[in-house]
XYZ file of C-alpha atoms in Angstrom:
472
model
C -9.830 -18.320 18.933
C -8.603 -19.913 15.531
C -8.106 -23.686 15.724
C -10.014 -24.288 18.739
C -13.549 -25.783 19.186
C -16.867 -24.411 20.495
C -18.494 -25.426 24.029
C -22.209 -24.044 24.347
C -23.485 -24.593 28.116
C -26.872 -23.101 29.267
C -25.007 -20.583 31.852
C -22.270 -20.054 34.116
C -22.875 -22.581 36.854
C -19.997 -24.473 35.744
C -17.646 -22.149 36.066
C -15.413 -21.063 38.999
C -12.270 -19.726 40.281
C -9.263 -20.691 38.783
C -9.989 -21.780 35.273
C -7.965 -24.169 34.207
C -8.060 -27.762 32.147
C -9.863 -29.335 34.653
C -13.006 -27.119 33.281
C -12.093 -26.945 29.733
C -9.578 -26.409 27.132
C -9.021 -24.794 23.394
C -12.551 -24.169 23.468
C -14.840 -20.942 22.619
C -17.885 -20.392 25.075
C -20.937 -20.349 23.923
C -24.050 -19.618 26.675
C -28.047 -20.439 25.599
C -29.556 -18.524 28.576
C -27.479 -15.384 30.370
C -24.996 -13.202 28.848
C -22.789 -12.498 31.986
C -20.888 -14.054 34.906
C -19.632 -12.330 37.978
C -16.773 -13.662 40.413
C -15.168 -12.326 43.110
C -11.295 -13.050 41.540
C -10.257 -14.928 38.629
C -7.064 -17.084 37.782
C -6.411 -18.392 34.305
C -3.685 -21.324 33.859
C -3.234 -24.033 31.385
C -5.929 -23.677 29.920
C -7.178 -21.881 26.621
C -10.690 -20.296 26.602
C -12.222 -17.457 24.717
C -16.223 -16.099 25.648
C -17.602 -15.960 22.572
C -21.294 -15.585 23.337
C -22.194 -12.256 21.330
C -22.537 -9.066 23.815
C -21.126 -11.330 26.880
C -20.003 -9.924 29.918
C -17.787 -10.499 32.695
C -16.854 -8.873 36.369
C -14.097 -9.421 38.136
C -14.878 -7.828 41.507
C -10.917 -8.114 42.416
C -8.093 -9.295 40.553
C -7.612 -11.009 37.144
C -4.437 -12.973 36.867
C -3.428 -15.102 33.527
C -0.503 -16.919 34.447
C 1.037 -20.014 33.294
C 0.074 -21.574 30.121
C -3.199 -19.764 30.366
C -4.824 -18.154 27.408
C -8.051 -16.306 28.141
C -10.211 -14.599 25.461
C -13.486 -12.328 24.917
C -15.087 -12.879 21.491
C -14.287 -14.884 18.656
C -17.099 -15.155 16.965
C -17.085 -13.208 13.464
C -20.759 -12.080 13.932
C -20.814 -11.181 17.644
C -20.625 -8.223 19.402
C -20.533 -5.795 22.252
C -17.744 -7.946 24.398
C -16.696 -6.056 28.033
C -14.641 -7.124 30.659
C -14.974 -5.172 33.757
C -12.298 -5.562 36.451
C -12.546 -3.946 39.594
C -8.711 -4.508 40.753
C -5.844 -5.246 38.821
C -5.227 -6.998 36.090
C -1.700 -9.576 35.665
C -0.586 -11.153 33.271
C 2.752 -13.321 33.840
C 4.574 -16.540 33.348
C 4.061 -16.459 29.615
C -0.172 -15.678 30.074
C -1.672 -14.659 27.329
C -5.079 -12.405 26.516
C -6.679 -12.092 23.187
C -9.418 -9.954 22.438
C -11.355 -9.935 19.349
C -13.797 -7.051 18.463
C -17.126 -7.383 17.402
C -18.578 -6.119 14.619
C -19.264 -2.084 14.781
C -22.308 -0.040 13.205
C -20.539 3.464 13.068
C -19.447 4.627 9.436
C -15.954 5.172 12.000
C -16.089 1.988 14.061
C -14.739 3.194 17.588
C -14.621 0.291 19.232
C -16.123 -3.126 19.540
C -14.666 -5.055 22.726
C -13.522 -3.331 26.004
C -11.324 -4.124 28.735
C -11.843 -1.933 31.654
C -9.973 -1.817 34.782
C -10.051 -0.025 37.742
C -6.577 -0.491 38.621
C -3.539 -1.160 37.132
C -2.903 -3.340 34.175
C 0.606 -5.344 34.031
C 2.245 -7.169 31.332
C 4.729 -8.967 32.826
C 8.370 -10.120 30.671
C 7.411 -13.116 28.302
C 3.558 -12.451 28.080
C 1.130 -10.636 25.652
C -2.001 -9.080 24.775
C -3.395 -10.065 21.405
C -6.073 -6.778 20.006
C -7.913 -8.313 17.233
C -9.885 -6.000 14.618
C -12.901 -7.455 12.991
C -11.374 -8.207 9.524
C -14.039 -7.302 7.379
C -15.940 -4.458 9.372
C -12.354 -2.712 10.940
C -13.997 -2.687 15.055
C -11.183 -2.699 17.376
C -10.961 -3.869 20.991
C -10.389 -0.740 23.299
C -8.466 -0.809 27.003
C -8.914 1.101 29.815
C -7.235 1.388 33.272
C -5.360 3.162 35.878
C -1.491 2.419 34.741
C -0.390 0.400 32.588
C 3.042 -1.091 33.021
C 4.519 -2.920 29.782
C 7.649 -4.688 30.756
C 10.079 -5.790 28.977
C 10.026 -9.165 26.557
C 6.413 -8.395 27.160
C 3.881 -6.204 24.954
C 0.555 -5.738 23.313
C 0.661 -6.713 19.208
C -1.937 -6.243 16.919
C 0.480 -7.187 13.706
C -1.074 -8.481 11.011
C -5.021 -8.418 12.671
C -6.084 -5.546 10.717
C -8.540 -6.045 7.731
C -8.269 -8.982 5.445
C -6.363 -9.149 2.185
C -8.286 -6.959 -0.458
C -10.405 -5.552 2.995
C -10.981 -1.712 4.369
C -11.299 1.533 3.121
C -7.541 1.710 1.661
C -7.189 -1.792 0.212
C -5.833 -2.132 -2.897
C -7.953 -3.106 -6.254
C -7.717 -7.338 -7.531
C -4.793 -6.921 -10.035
C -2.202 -9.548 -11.282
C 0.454 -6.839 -10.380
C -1.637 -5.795 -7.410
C -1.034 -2.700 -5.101
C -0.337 -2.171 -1.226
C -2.786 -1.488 1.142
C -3.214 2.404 2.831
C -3.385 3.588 6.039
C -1.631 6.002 7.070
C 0.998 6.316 4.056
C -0.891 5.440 -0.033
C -0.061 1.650 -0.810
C 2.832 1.401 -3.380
C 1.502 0.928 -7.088
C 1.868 -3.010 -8.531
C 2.720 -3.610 -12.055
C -0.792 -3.310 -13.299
C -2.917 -2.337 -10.129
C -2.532 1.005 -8.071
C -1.823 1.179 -4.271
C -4.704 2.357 -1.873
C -5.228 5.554 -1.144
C -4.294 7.229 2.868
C -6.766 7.529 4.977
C -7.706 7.907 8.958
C -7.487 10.213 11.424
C -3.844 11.753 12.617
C -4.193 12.704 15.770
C -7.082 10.069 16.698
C -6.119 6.520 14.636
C -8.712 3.888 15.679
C -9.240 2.161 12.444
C -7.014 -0.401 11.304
C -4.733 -1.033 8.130
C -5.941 -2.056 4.898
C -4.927 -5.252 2.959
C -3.296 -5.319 -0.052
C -4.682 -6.448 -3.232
C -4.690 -10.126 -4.811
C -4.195 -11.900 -8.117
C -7.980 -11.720 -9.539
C -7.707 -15.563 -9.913
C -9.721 -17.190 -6.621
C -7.693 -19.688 -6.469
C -4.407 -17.278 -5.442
C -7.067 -15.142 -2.747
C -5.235 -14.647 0.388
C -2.012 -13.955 -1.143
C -2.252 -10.782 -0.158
C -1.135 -9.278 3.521
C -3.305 -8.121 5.825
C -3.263 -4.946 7.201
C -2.062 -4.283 10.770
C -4.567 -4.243 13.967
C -5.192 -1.419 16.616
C -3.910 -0.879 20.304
C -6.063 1.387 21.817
C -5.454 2.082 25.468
C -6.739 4.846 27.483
C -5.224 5.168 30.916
C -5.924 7.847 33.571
C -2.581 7.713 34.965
C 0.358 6.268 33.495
C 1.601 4.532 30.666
C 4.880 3.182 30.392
C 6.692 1.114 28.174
C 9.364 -1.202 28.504
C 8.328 -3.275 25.925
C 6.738 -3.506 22.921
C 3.667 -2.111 20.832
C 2.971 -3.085 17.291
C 0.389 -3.163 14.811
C 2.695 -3.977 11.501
C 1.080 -5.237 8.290
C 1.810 -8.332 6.840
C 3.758 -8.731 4.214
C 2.454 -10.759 0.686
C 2.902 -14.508 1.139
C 3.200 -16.003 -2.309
C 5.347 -15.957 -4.820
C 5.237 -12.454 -7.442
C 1.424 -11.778 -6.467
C 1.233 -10.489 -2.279
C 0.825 -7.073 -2.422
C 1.488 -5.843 1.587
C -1.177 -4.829 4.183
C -0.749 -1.487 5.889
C 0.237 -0.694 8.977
C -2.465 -0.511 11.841
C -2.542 1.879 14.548
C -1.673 2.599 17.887
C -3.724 5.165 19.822
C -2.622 6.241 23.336
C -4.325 8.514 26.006
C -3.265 8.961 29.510
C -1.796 11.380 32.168
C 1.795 10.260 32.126
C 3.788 8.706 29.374
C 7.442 7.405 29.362
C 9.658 4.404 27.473
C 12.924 3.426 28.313
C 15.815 2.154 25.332
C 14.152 -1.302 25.559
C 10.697 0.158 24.139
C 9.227 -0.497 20.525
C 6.157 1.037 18.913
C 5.824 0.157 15.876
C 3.222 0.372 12.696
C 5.500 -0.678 9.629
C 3.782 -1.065 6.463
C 4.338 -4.889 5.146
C 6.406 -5.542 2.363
C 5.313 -7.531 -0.923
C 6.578 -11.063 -1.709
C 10.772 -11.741 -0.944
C 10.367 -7.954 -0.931
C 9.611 -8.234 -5.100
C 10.138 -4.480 -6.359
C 8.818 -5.945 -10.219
C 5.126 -6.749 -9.754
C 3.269 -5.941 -6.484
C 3.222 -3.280 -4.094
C 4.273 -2.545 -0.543
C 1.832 -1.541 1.895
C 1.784 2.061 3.722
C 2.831 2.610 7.304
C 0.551 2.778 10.076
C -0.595 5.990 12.328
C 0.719 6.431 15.921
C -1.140 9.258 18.522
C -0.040 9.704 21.710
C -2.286 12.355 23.959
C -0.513 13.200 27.323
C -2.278 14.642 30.306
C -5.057 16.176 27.495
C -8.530 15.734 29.668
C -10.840 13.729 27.389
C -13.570 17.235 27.070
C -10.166 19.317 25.571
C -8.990 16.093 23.277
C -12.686 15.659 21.724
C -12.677 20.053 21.484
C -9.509 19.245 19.054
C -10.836 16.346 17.092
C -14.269 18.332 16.636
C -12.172 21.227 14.841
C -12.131 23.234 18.033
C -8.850 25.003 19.549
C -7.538 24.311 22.241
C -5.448 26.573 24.515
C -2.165 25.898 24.467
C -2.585 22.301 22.603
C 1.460 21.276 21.535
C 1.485 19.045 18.644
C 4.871 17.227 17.812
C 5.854 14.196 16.124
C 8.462 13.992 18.925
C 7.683 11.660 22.047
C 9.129 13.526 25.296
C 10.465 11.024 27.955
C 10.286 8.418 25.252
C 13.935 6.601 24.896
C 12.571 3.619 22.742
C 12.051 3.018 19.257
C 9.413 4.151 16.966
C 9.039 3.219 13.754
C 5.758 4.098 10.892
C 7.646 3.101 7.479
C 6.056 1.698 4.532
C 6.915 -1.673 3.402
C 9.112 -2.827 0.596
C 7.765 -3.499 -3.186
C 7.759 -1.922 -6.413
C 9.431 0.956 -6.632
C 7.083 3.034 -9.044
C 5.157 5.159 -7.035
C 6.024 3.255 -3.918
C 4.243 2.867 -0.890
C 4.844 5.978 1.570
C 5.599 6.495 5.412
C 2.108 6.521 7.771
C 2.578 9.345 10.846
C 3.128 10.243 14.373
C 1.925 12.775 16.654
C 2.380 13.701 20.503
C -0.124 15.640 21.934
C 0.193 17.497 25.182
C -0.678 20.544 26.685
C 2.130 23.186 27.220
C 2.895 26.130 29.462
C 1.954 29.138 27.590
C 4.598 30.572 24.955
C 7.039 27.821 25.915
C 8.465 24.592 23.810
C 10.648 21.534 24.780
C 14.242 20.610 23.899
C 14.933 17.185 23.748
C 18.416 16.231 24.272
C 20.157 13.038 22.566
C 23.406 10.837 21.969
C 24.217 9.137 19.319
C 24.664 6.089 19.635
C 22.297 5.816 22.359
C 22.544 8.431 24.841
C 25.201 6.055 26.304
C 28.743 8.574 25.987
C 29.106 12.118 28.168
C 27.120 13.845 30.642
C 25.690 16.792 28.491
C 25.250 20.059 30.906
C 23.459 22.298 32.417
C 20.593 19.804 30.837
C 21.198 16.225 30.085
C 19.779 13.502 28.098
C 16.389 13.283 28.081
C 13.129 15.727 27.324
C 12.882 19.253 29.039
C 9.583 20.483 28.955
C 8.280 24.187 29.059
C 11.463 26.261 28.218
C 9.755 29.785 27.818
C 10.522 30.503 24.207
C 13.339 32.888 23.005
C 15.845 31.641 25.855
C 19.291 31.233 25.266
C 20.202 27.703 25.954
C 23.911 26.880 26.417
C 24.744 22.993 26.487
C 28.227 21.473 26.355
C 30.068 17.906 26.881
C 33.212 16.958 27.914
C 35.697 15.375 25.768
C 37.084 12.458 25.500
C 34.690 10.802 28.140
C 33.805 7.643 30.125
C 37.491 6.663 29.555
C 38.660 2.740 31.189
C 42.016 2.042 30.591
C 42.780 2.441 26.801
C 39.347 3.420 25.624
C 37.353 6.390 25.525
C 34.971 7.993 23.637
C 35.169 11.587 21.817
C 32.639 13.991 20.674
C 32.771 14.711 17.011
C 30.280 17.245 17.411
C 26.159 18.323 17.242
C 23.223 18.834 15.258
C 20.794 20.592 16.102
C 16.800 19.851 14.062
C 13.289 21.140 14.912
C 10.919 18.719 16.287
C 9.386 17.860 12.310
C 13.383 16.893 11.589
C 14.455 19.926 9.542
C 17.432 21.099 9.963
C 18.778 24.121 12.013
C 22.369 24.378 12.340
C 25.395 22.472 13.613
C 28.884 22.760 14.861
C 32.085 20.325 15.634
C 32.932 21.624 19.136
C 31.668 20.368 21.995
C 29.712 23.538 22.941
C 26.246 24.368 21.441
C 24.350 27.855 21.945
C 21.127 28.779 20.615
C 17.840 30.543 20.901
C 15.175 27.725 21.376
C 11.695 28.917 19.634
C 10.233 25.714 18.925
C 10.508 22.585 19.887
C 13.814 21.374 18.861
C 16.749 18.151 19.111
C 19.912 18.875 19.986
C 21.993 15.421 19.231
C 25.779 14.624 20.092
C 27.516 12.229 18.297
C 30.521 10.515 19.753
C 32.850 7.877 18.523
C 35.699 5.886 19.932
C 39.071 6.221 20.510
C 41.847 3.259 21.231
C 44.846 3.899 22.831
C 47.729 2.709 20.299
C 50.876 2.268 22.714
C 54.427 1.386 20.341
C 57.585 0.044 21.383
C 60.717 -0.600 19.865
C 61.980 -4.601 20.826
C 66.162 -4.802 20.221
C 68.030 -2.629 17.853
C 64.158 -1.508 16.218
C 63.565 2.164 16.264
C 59.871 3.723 16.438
């Protein structure tokens, strides 16, 4: 962990169940003769440890909790490796705990990971606590976590912003210029006045590498100007995911004057049986912006990559990435049962050749010859009761059925207020346009998956009278 100390001790006799400052604190663990330490539960509190020791190991044979003031860690050493923590319950994290893992450094040309969390059970971030995934800066390994179900509640979350590579770092980092570019990922890096932006790169459908940083001022003294390029959240659950909170991996944006270029976004790479978010959910890979946003000298960096596979068995989802088809594989860049926000823009700078958008994907397998309709409100599904189908996804319509949906209007009406439907558009899944109407019926043949989205406004009740000898 930055700003904290190192503690070497010989092995693990000294430690024991809960951690907490009366062992230690703001210290990374160092260990001279074992590389693992078993215990039958674990509690972290006010206390703030990382195990550091290259290729260490720990077991939790029950439950891990991280609870108040408690800050727990595996790696943190920029030249370790191989970190794994194995928990054979559940793992909690509440009351503000906090876990960081760092990766290791990788060997693979495409590093797939190089710390894992693996648990048994279920994995719960409670509201007002976090999970920090750290990619190794220079070499782009990124932590991995595995589990049952994971439950991200809300005011809670896993970010990897800004823990990407380093400024000037990975394979779509942006060249030394004194106009420097943006860093790539998923979207090219906008141009600077003198340097070009990196160039995309990655995987769609499979993002495990992080965002690039963008380029500095070729002066040493000015190095680090540049942002770094967002981190990865990689989470592989055989059950469910679901997200009332928050999932990021934004790039930072330049942090000095005219010469911070921005560092891509990172990515965020999902796998599980069952996926949902409800309104309070983010996922986010935004590309950081240059300096104050400067559209004169440097660039913007591109936005990240988000994947999301949904009950895909891992044999079928490694058949797709080898090039292989797969029977009745749906790709979509929308996110079914997903009421959150997600967001993959590039960040703000130059506007010659500016940085560009990274991407989405949703992978799931679907009935045969069927697609989904996903119904929506704007502003936020809050107005009407659309029928026979509300709000919400609906999954494996047989294609070429008629679909019939309609509102009522005005709606939701308390005492002088009400809402009113101004009407509907209806897009395919990739956001191109279909058709649309102004009544508050729509009828179409669904072929592919499509949105159908009602818009409502509001409507006051005006009530005028006439006080003595005035007419209305």
């Amino acid at each position: 962990m930055p700003g904290i100390g190192s503690l070497s001790l010989p092995d693990t006799a000294l430690l024991s169940n809960p951690l907490t400052d009366k062992f230690a604190d703001d210290a990374c663990l160092y260990f001279t003769r074992t590389g693992r330490w078993s215990v039958a539960s674990l509690t972290v509190t006010n206390c703030r440890l990382s195990f550091a020791e290259s290729g260490f190991r720990i077991h939790v044979t029950n439950d891990l909790v991280i609870g108040a003031n408690g800050e727990f860690g595996m790696g943190g050493d920029p030249a370790g490796t191989g970190y794994v923590l194995s928990c054979a319950g559940n793992v909690l994290l509440t009351n503000n705990g906090i876990m960081t893992v760092y990766s290791g450094l990788t060997n693979a040309t495409t590093p797939s990971w190089g710390a894992e969390i693996r648990v048994t059970n279920g994995f719960t971030v409670s509201p007002g606590s976090w999970v920090y995934p750290v990619s190794h800066a220079d070499n782009g390994g990124s932590p991995i976590f595995r589990m049952s179900n994971l439950y991200v509640r809300v005011n809670s979350g896993f970010s990897a912003s800004t823990k990407g590579y380093g400024p000037r770092q990975g394979p779509g980092a942006a060249p030394n210029a004194g106009g420097a570019g943006g860093g790539a990922h998923g979207g090219k890096g906008g141009d600077g006045q003198t340097g070009a932006g990196g160039a995309a790169y990655g995987v769609t459908n499979a993002p495990v590498r992080p965002g690039s940083g963008g380029g500095d001022y070729p002066n040493p003294d000015r190095y680090d100007k540049a942002g770094a390029g967002g981190g990865t959240v990689r989470i592989e659950a055989s059950g469910l995911i679901q997200v009332g909170g928050t999932l990021l991996a934004n790039g930072e944006s330049g942090t000095y004057d005219v010469w911070g270029a921005g560092g891509a976004g990172g990515a965020i790479y999902l796998a599980c049986n069952s996926f949902a978010g409800d309104t309070n959910a983010v996922i986010q890979v935004n590309g950081g912006s240059s300096y104050g946003s400067n559209t004169v000298y440097t660039g913007g960096g591109g936005g990240g990559r988000i994947a999301v596979w949904q009950g895909v068995s891992t044999a079928d989802r490694n058949l797709h990435l080898s090039g292989e088809n797969v029977e009745n594989l749906s790709i979509s860049t929308l996110f079914p049962n997903y009421d959150g926000i997600i967001s993959w823009t590039n960040g703000a700078g130059r506007t010659s050749n500016p940085a560009q958008p990274g991407t989405r994907r949703f992978m799931r397998i679907a009935a045969p010859n069927s697609s989904y309709l996903q119904i929506v409100g704007k502003p936020n599904n809050l107005h009407g009761t659309p029928q026979p189908l509300g709000y919400g996804s609906h999954l494996n319509i047989t294609n070429g059925t008629i679909i019939t949906n309609r509102v009522a209007s005005p709606a939701d009406q308390v005492g002088g207020f009400r809402h009113a439907c101004t009407g509907w558009i209806l897009k395919k899944d990739d956001g191109s346009f279909i058709t649309s109407g102004v009544n508050t019926q729509a009828v179409f043949n669904l072929t592919n998956n499509m949105v159908l989205t009602w818009y409502w406004t509001n409507q006051y009740l005006l009530t005028v009278t006439a006080s003595s000898n005035g007419t209305v």
